[in-house]
Coordinates of C-alpha atoms in Angstrom, one line a residue:
M1 CA 128.8 100.0 94.7
S2 CA 128.7 96.5 93.3
T3 CA 125.4 95.2 92.3
T4 CA 125.8 92.3 95.0
S5 CA 126.0 95.0 97.9
D6 CA 123.0 97.2 96.0
P7 CA 119.7 95.2 96.4
L8 CA 118.0 97.9 94.4
A9 CA 120.1 97.4 91.4
R10 CA 119.8 93.5 91.8
L11 CA 116.0 94.1 91.6
S12 CA 116.4 96.1 88.6
E13 CA 118.6 93.5 86.9
E14 CA 116.0 90.9 87.7
G15 CA 113.5 92.8 85.6
V16 CA 111.7 94.4 88.5
A17 CA 111.4 98.3 87.9
V18 CA 111.7 100.5 91.0
W19 CA 109.2 103.2 91.0
L20 CA 108.5 105.6 93.9
D21 CA 105.1 105.7 95.2
D22 CA 104.8 109.5 96.1
L23 CA 105.1 112.8 94.4
S24 CA 105.2 116.3 96.0
R25 CA 106.4 119.9 94.9
D26 CA 108.9 119.6 97.9
R27 CA 110.4 116.4 96.2
L28 CA 110.6 118.4 92.9
T29 CA 112.1 121.6 94.2
T30 CA 114.6 120.1 96.6
G31 CA 116.0 117.7 94.2
N32 CA 115.0 114.6 96.2
L33 CA 113.4 113.0 93.5
Q34 CA 116.3 113.4 91.0
T35 CA 118.4 111.8 93.8
L36 CA 116.2 109.0 93.9
V37 CA 116.6 108.5 90.4
D38 CA 120.4 108.9 90.3
E39 CA 121.1 106.8 93.4
K40 CA 118.1 104.4 94.3
H41 CA 117.4 103.3 90.7
V42 CA 113.9 104.8 90.6
V43 CA 112.5 104.9 87.1
G44 CA 108.8 105.8 87.5
V45 CA 106.5 107.5 90.0
T46 CA 102.8 106.7 90.9
T47 CA 100.5 109.0 92.7
N48 CA 97.0 108.6 94.2
P49 CA 94.3 111.0 95.9
S50 CA 96.0 110.2 99.2
I51 CA 99.5 111.3 98.1
F52 CA 98.1 114.5 96.7
Q53 CA 96.1 115.3 99.8
A54 CA 99.3 114.8 101.8
A55 CA 101.5 116.7 99.4
I56 CA 99.3 119.9 99.3
T57 CA 98.0 120.1 102.6
K58 CA 101.3 119.8 104.4
S59 CA 103.4 121.9 102.3
S60 CA 103.7 125.9 101.8
L61 CA 104.9 125.7 98.1
Y62 CA 101.4 125.6 96.6
D63 CA 100.4 128.8 98.6
D64 CA 101.4 131.3 95.7
D65 CA 99.4 129.3 93.2
L66 CA 96.4 129.0 95.5
R67 CA 96.5 132.8 96.0
R68 CA 96.6 133.2 92.2
H69 CA 93.6 130.8 91.9
A70 CA 91.7 132.7 94.6
G71 CA 92.4 136.0 92.4
L72 CA 90.8 134.2 89.5
G73 CA 87.7 133.0 91.4
S74 CA 88.6 129.2 90.7
D75 CA 86.9 126.6 92.8
A76 CA 88.6 123.9 94.7
D77 CA 88.2 121.4 91.8
A78 CA 89.9 123.7 89.2
A79 CA 92.5 124.8 91.6
V80 CA 93.5 121.0 92.7
R81 CA 93.4 119.8 89.1
D82 CA 95.8 122.6 88.1
L83 CA 98.2 121.8 91.1
T84 CA 98.3 118.2 90.4
T85 CA 98.8 118.2 86.8
D86 CA 101.4 120.8 87.1
D87 CA 103.6 118.4 89.5
V88 CA 102.9 115.6 87.2
R89 CA 103.9 117.3 84.2
A90 CA 107.3 118.6 86.1
A91 CA 108.0 115.1 87.2
A92 CA 107.3 113.6 83.8
D93 CA 109.8 116.2 82.4
L94 CA 112.4 114.9 84.9
F95 CA 111.8 111.3 83.7
T96 CA 112.1 112.3 79.9
S97 CA 115.6 110.7 79.4
V98 CA 114.5 107.6 81.2
A99 CA 111.5 107.2 79.3
Q100 CA 113.3 107.7 76.1
R101 CA 115.7 104.8 77.2
S102 CA 113.2 102.5 78.0
S103 CA 111.2 100.0 75.7
N104 CA 108.7 98.8 78.4
G105 CA 107.1 102.0 79.7
D106 CA 109.3 103.0 82.5
G107 CA 110.1 106.7 82.8
R108 CA 106.6 107.6 83.5
V109 CA 104.5 109.3 86.2
S110 CA 100.9 108.3 87.0
I111 CA 97.8 110.6 87.7
E112 CA 94.6 109.4 88.9
V113 CA 91.1 110.2 87.7
D114 CA 88.9 111.6 90.3
P115 CA 88.1 108.7 92.4
R116 CA 84.4 109.9 92.8
L117 CA 84.0 108.6 89.3
A118 CA 85.1 105.2 90.0
H119 CA 81.4 103.9 89.4
D120 CA 81.0 106.1 86.4
T121 CA 82.3 104.7 82.9
D122 CA 81.6 107.7 80.9
G123 CA 82.8 110.2 83.4
T124 CA 86.1 108.3 83.8
I125 CA 86.7 108.2 80.1
A126 CA 85.8 111.7 79.7
Q127 CA 88.3 112.7 82.4
A128 CA 91.0 110.4 81.2
R129 CA 91.0 112.3 78.1
E130 CA 91.3 115.5 79.8
L131 CA 94.0 114.7 81.9
W132 CA 96.0 113.1 79.0
S133 CA 95.5 116.4 77.0
E134 CA 96.1 118.6 80.1
V135 CA 99.5 117.1 81.3
D136 CA 100.5 116.9 77.6
R137 CA 103.5 114.6 78.1
P138 CA 103.7 111.3 76.5
N139 CA 105.4 109.6 79.6
I140 CA 102.5 109.6 81.8
Y141 CA 99.9 107.0 82.9
V142 CA 96.2 108.0 83.8
K143 CA 95.2 105.8 86.4
I144 CA 91.8 104.1 86.1
P145 CA 90.5 101.8 88.9
A146 CA 89.5 98.2 88.2
T147 CA 86.0 98.6 89.0
K148 CA 83.2 97.0 87.0
A149 CA 82.7 100.4 85.5
G150 CA 86.4 101.1 85.1
L151 CA 86.9 98.1 82.8
P152 CA 85.1 99.5 79.4
A153 CA 87.0 102.9 80.6
I154 CA 90.3 101.1 80.1
T155 CA 89.5 99.7 76.7
A156 CA 88.2 103.2 75.7
G157 CA 91.5 104.9 76.9
I158 CA 93.8 102.5 75.4
A159 CA 91.8 102.6 72.1
A160 CA 92.3 106.4 72.2
G161 CA 96.0 106.1 72.6
I162 CA 95.8 106.8 76.3
S163 CA 98.6 104.8 78.4
V164 CA 96.7 103.6 81.4
N165 CA 97.7 102.5 84.9
V166 CA 94.9 100.4 86.2
T167 CA 94.6 100.5 89.8
L168 CA 93.1 98.9 92.9
I169 CA 93.2 95.3 91.6
F170 CA 92.8 92.7 94.4
S171 CA 91.7 89.4 92.8
I172 CA 92.7 87.0 89.9
D173 CA 89.4 87.1 88.4
R174 CA 89.2 90.9 88.1
Y175 CA 93.0 91.1 86.9
R176 CA 91.8 88.7 84.3
E177 CA 89.3 91.1 83.1
V178 CA 91.8 94.1 83.3
M179 CA 94.1 92.1 80.8
D180 CA 91.2 91.3 78.6
A181 CA 90.2 95.2 78.8
Y182 CA 93.7 96.1 77.8
Q183 CA 93.9 93.7 74.9
A184 CA 90.4 94.9 73.7
G185 CA 91.6 98.5 73.4
L186 CA 94.7 97.7 71.4
E187 CA 92.5 95.6 69.2
Q188 CA 90.1 98.5 68.7
R189 CA 92.9 100.8 67.9
L190 CA 94.4 98.5 65.3
A191 CA 91.0 98.0 63.7
A192 CA 90.9 101.8 63.4
G193 CA 94.0 101.9 61.6
E194 CA 96.0 103.5 64.5
S195 CA 99.5 102.6 65.5
L196 CA 100.2 100.9 68.9
E197 CA 103.7 102.9 69.2
G198 CA 104.0 104.6 72.6
I199 CA 101.1 103.0 74.3
A200 CA 102.0 101.4 77.6
S201 CA 100.1 100.0 80.4
V202 CA 100.4 98.8 84.0
A203 CA 98.1 96.8 86.2
S204 CA 98.5 97.5 89.7
F205 CA 97.9 94.5 92.0
F206 CA 97.5 95.6 95.7
V207 CA 99.4 93.4 98.1
S208 CA 99.7 94.4 101.8
R209 CA 95.9 95.2 102.1
V210 CA 95.2 91.7 101.0
D211 CA 97.2 90.2 104.3
S212 CA 95.6 92.9 106.5
E213 CA 92.1 91.7 105.7
I214 CA 92.8 88.1 105.5
D215 CA 94.7 88.0 108.8
K216 CA 91.9 89.6 110.5
R217 CA 89.7 86.9 109.2
L218 CA 92.1 84.0 110.1
E219 CA 92.5 85.5 113.7
S220 CA 88.5 85.3 113.9
V221 CA 88.7 81.7 112.9
G222 CA 91.3 81.1 115.6
T223 CA 92.5 77.6 114.9
D224 CA 95.9 76.8 115.1
E225 CA 95.8 76.0 111.4
A226 CA 94.2 79.3 110.5
L227 CA 96.7 81.4 112.6
A228 CA 99.7 79.6 110.8
L229 CA 98.4 81.1 107.6
R230 CA 98.8 84.7 108.7
G231 CA 101.0 86.7 106.6
K232 CA 101.0 84.4 103.6
S233 CA 97.9 85.5 101.6
A234 CA 99.2 88.6 99.9
V235 CA 102.3 87.2 98.3
A236 CA 100.4 84.1 97.4
N237 CA 97.5 86.2 95.7
A238 CA 100.2 88.4 93.8
R239 CA 102.1 85.3 92.6
L240 CA 98.9 83.8 91.2
A241 CA 98.4 86.9 89.4
Y242 CA 101.8 86.7 87.8
A243 CA 100.9 83.4 86.8
A244 CA 97.8 84.7 84.9
Y245 CA 99.9 87.2 83.4
L246 CA 102.4 84.5 81.9
E247 CA 99.3 82.5 80.6
V248 CA 97.9 85.6 78.8
V249 CA 101.2 86.7 77.2
G250 CA 101.8 83.1 76.1
A251 CA 98.5 83.0 74.4
E252 CA 97.8 83.4 70.7
R253 CA 95.7 86.6 71.0
W254 CA 98.5 88.5 72.8
Q255 CA 101.1 87.3 70.3
R256 CA 99.0 88.7 67.5
L257 CA 99.1 92.1 69.4
E258 CA 102.8 91.8 70.3
Q259 CA 103.6 91.2 66.6
A260 CA 101.5 94.3 65.7
G261 CA 103.8 96.4 68.1
A262 CA 102.0 96.1 71.6
Q263 CA 103.8 96.6 74.9
R264 CA 103.1 94.0 77.5
Q265 CA 101.0 95.5 80.5
R266 CA 103.4 94.6 83.2
P267 CA 102.0 93.7 86.7
L268 CA 102.8 96.4 89.1
W269 CA 103.0 95.4 92.8
A270 CA 101.3 98.4 94.8
S271 CA 100.9 98.9 98.5
T272 CA 103.9 97.0 99.3
S273 CA 104.9 98.7 102.4
T274 CA 104.2 96.1 105.1
K275 CA 101.2 97.0 107.6
N276 CA 102.0 94.6 110.2
P277 CA 105.2 95.5 112.3
D278 CA 105.7 91.8 112.8
Y279 CA 106.2 91.1 109.1
P280 CA 109.7 92.1 107.7
D281 CA 109.6 95.5 106.1
T282 CA 110.9 94.3 102.7
L283 CA 108.6 91.2 102.6
Y284 CA 106.5 92.5 99.6
V285 CA 109.7 93.3 97.6
D286 CA 111.9 90.2 98.4
D287 CA 109.0 87.6 97.8
L288 CA 107.6 89.2 94.6
V289 CA 110.9 89.4 92.4
A290 CA 109.9 88.3 88.7
P291 CA 110.8 89.6 85.4
E292 CA 108.5 92.0 83.7
T293 CA 107.2 93.5 86.7
V294 CA 107.0 96.9 88.7
N295 CA 107.4 97.4 92.6
T296 CA 106.0 101.0 93.5
M297 CA 107.1 101.9 97.1
P298 CA 107.1 104.7 99.5
E299 CA 110.4 105.9 100.2
A300 CA 110.8 104.3 103.3
T301 CA 110.4 101.0 101.8
I302 CA 112.9 101.9 99.2
E303 CA 115.5 102.7 101.8
A304 CA 114.8 99.5 103.8
V305 CA 115.5 97.3 100.5
A306 CA 118.5 99.3 99.9
D307 CA 119.8 98.7 103.4
H308 CA 118.8 95.1 104.0
G309 CA 116.7 93.7 101.2
T310 CA 117.1 90.3 99.9
V311 CA 117.1 89.8 96.1
D312 CA 118.5 86.6 94.6
G313 CA 116.6 85.5 91.6
D314 CA 113.0 85.0 90.7
T315 CA 111.0 84.5 93.9
V316 CA 107.4 84.0 92.1
T317 CA 107.6 81.7 89.3
P318 CA 109.2 78.5 91.3
N319 CA 106.6 79.3 94.1
I320 CA 103.3 79.3 92.1
G321 CA 102.3 75.6 93.0
N322 CA 102.8 76.7 96.7
A323 CA 100.8 79.8 96.2
R324 CA 97.8 77.9 94.8
E325 CA 98.2 75.6 98.0
T326 CA 98.2 78.7 100.4
L327 CA 95.2 80.3 99.0
A328 CA 93.3 76.7 99.0
A329 CA 94.2 76.4 102.7
V330 CA 93.1 79.9 103.3
S331 CA 89.8 79.2 101.7
A332 CA 89.3 75.9 103.5
A333 CA 90.0 77.6 106.7
G334 CA 86.7 79.5 106.2
V335 CA 87.9 82.7 104.6
D336 CA 85.7 83.9 101.7
L337 CA 88.3 85.3 99.1
D338 CA 85.6 86.7 96.8
D339 CA 84.1 88.6 99.8
V340 CA 87.8 89.8 100.6
S341 CA 88.3 91.2 97.2
A342 CA 85.1 92.8 97.2
V343 CA 85.5 94.5 100.6
L344 CA 88.9 95.7 99.6
E345 CA 87.9 97.4 96.3
R346 CA 85.1 99.1 98.3
E347 CA 87.3 100.3 101.0
G348 CA 90.0 101.3 98.3
V349 CA 87.7 103.4 96.5
E350 CA 86.3 104.9 99.7
K351 CA 89.6 105.7 101.1
F352 CA 90.6 107.7 98.0
E353 CA 87.3 109.3 97.8
T354 CA 87.8 110.5 101.4
A355 CA 91.3 111.7 100.9
W356 CA 90.0 113.7 97.8
N357 CA 87.2 115.4 99.6
D358 CA 89.5 116.1 102.4
L359 CA 91.8 117.9 99.9
L360 CA 88.9 119.9 98.2
D361 CA 87.9 121.0 101.6
S362 CA 91.3 122.0 102.5
V363 CA 92.1 123.8 99.3
N364 CA 88.6 125.4 99.4
A365 CA 89.4 126.9 103.0
K366 CA 92.7 128.4 101.6
L367 CA 91.2 129.8 98.7
E368 CA 88.6 131.6 100.7
A369 CA 91.3 132.8 103.2
A370 CA 93.2 134.1 100.2
K371 CA 90.2 136.2 99.0

């Protein structure tokens, strides 16, 4: 297939890494994940509590392990930790050759700290170290949320040599704090005489949820001007995040780190399946093409892009000015963008906590049944 008729290949050529936002034992054992690597240009995997909850509760492939844990007297937390780290380890092994060919942090699989620790700095640092050690593969990321409590944990993780995927970023201001936290961790590592080799990071900037929240508020305003802005905020917000990224990597502070061997912390577009059926299903891929970025997609979005994605050069950098105008108009229409970010972060943490608790309840029930 020529790249002109293969939008995913074009996406890769434009500098956008295609990652799968899903993982399950079914994908690993059926060869589905390997097929996506071979045929759909997938070079990484992200997971989150909701993904593991769906994977473990909807499959029988974990039952033997759960019976073993029941025999050992394991609690639900220990069993879930074992199941998830096993899957991430297996996926990381599948991506070993991709990681070895990559110079920018592709070929990696992400695993998230317990979402109940989102506001606990010390607990997050401790669990990031545990997960890094337990999975014991160089080509993983430990996901740490970009909450206020998460920021010092990001710095500590990087300083300890742990590659970090920073998740749940919604605002430009918080994204700048994330980039600062990453650089501080690298600086601490250098000051301690440690190498920066092998350390990678991505900053996961959430996209579709921004439109979902802002569109709701624009509809409450109800004016023609407000309604005309629906479906434009998420892309504009992400484009301004990329402008902030370019500013940071162009600054003297970063240049010093790069000369010492640091890898750039690529912006990662997360939550890129469209939630509104009125919007094109490839909107948050086609409109967010830029070098040195990652787009992590559920398989349905990967298939949609493969089928009818429109990838024709950088769609971010030339539109940064328009993005500023769009968000200024949204703000002028009466939408409090700071409040939007705060609400989305709180809801994001709560959603993952709920999924995790549901998973623990389900696993606990299976452990009890197995006894």
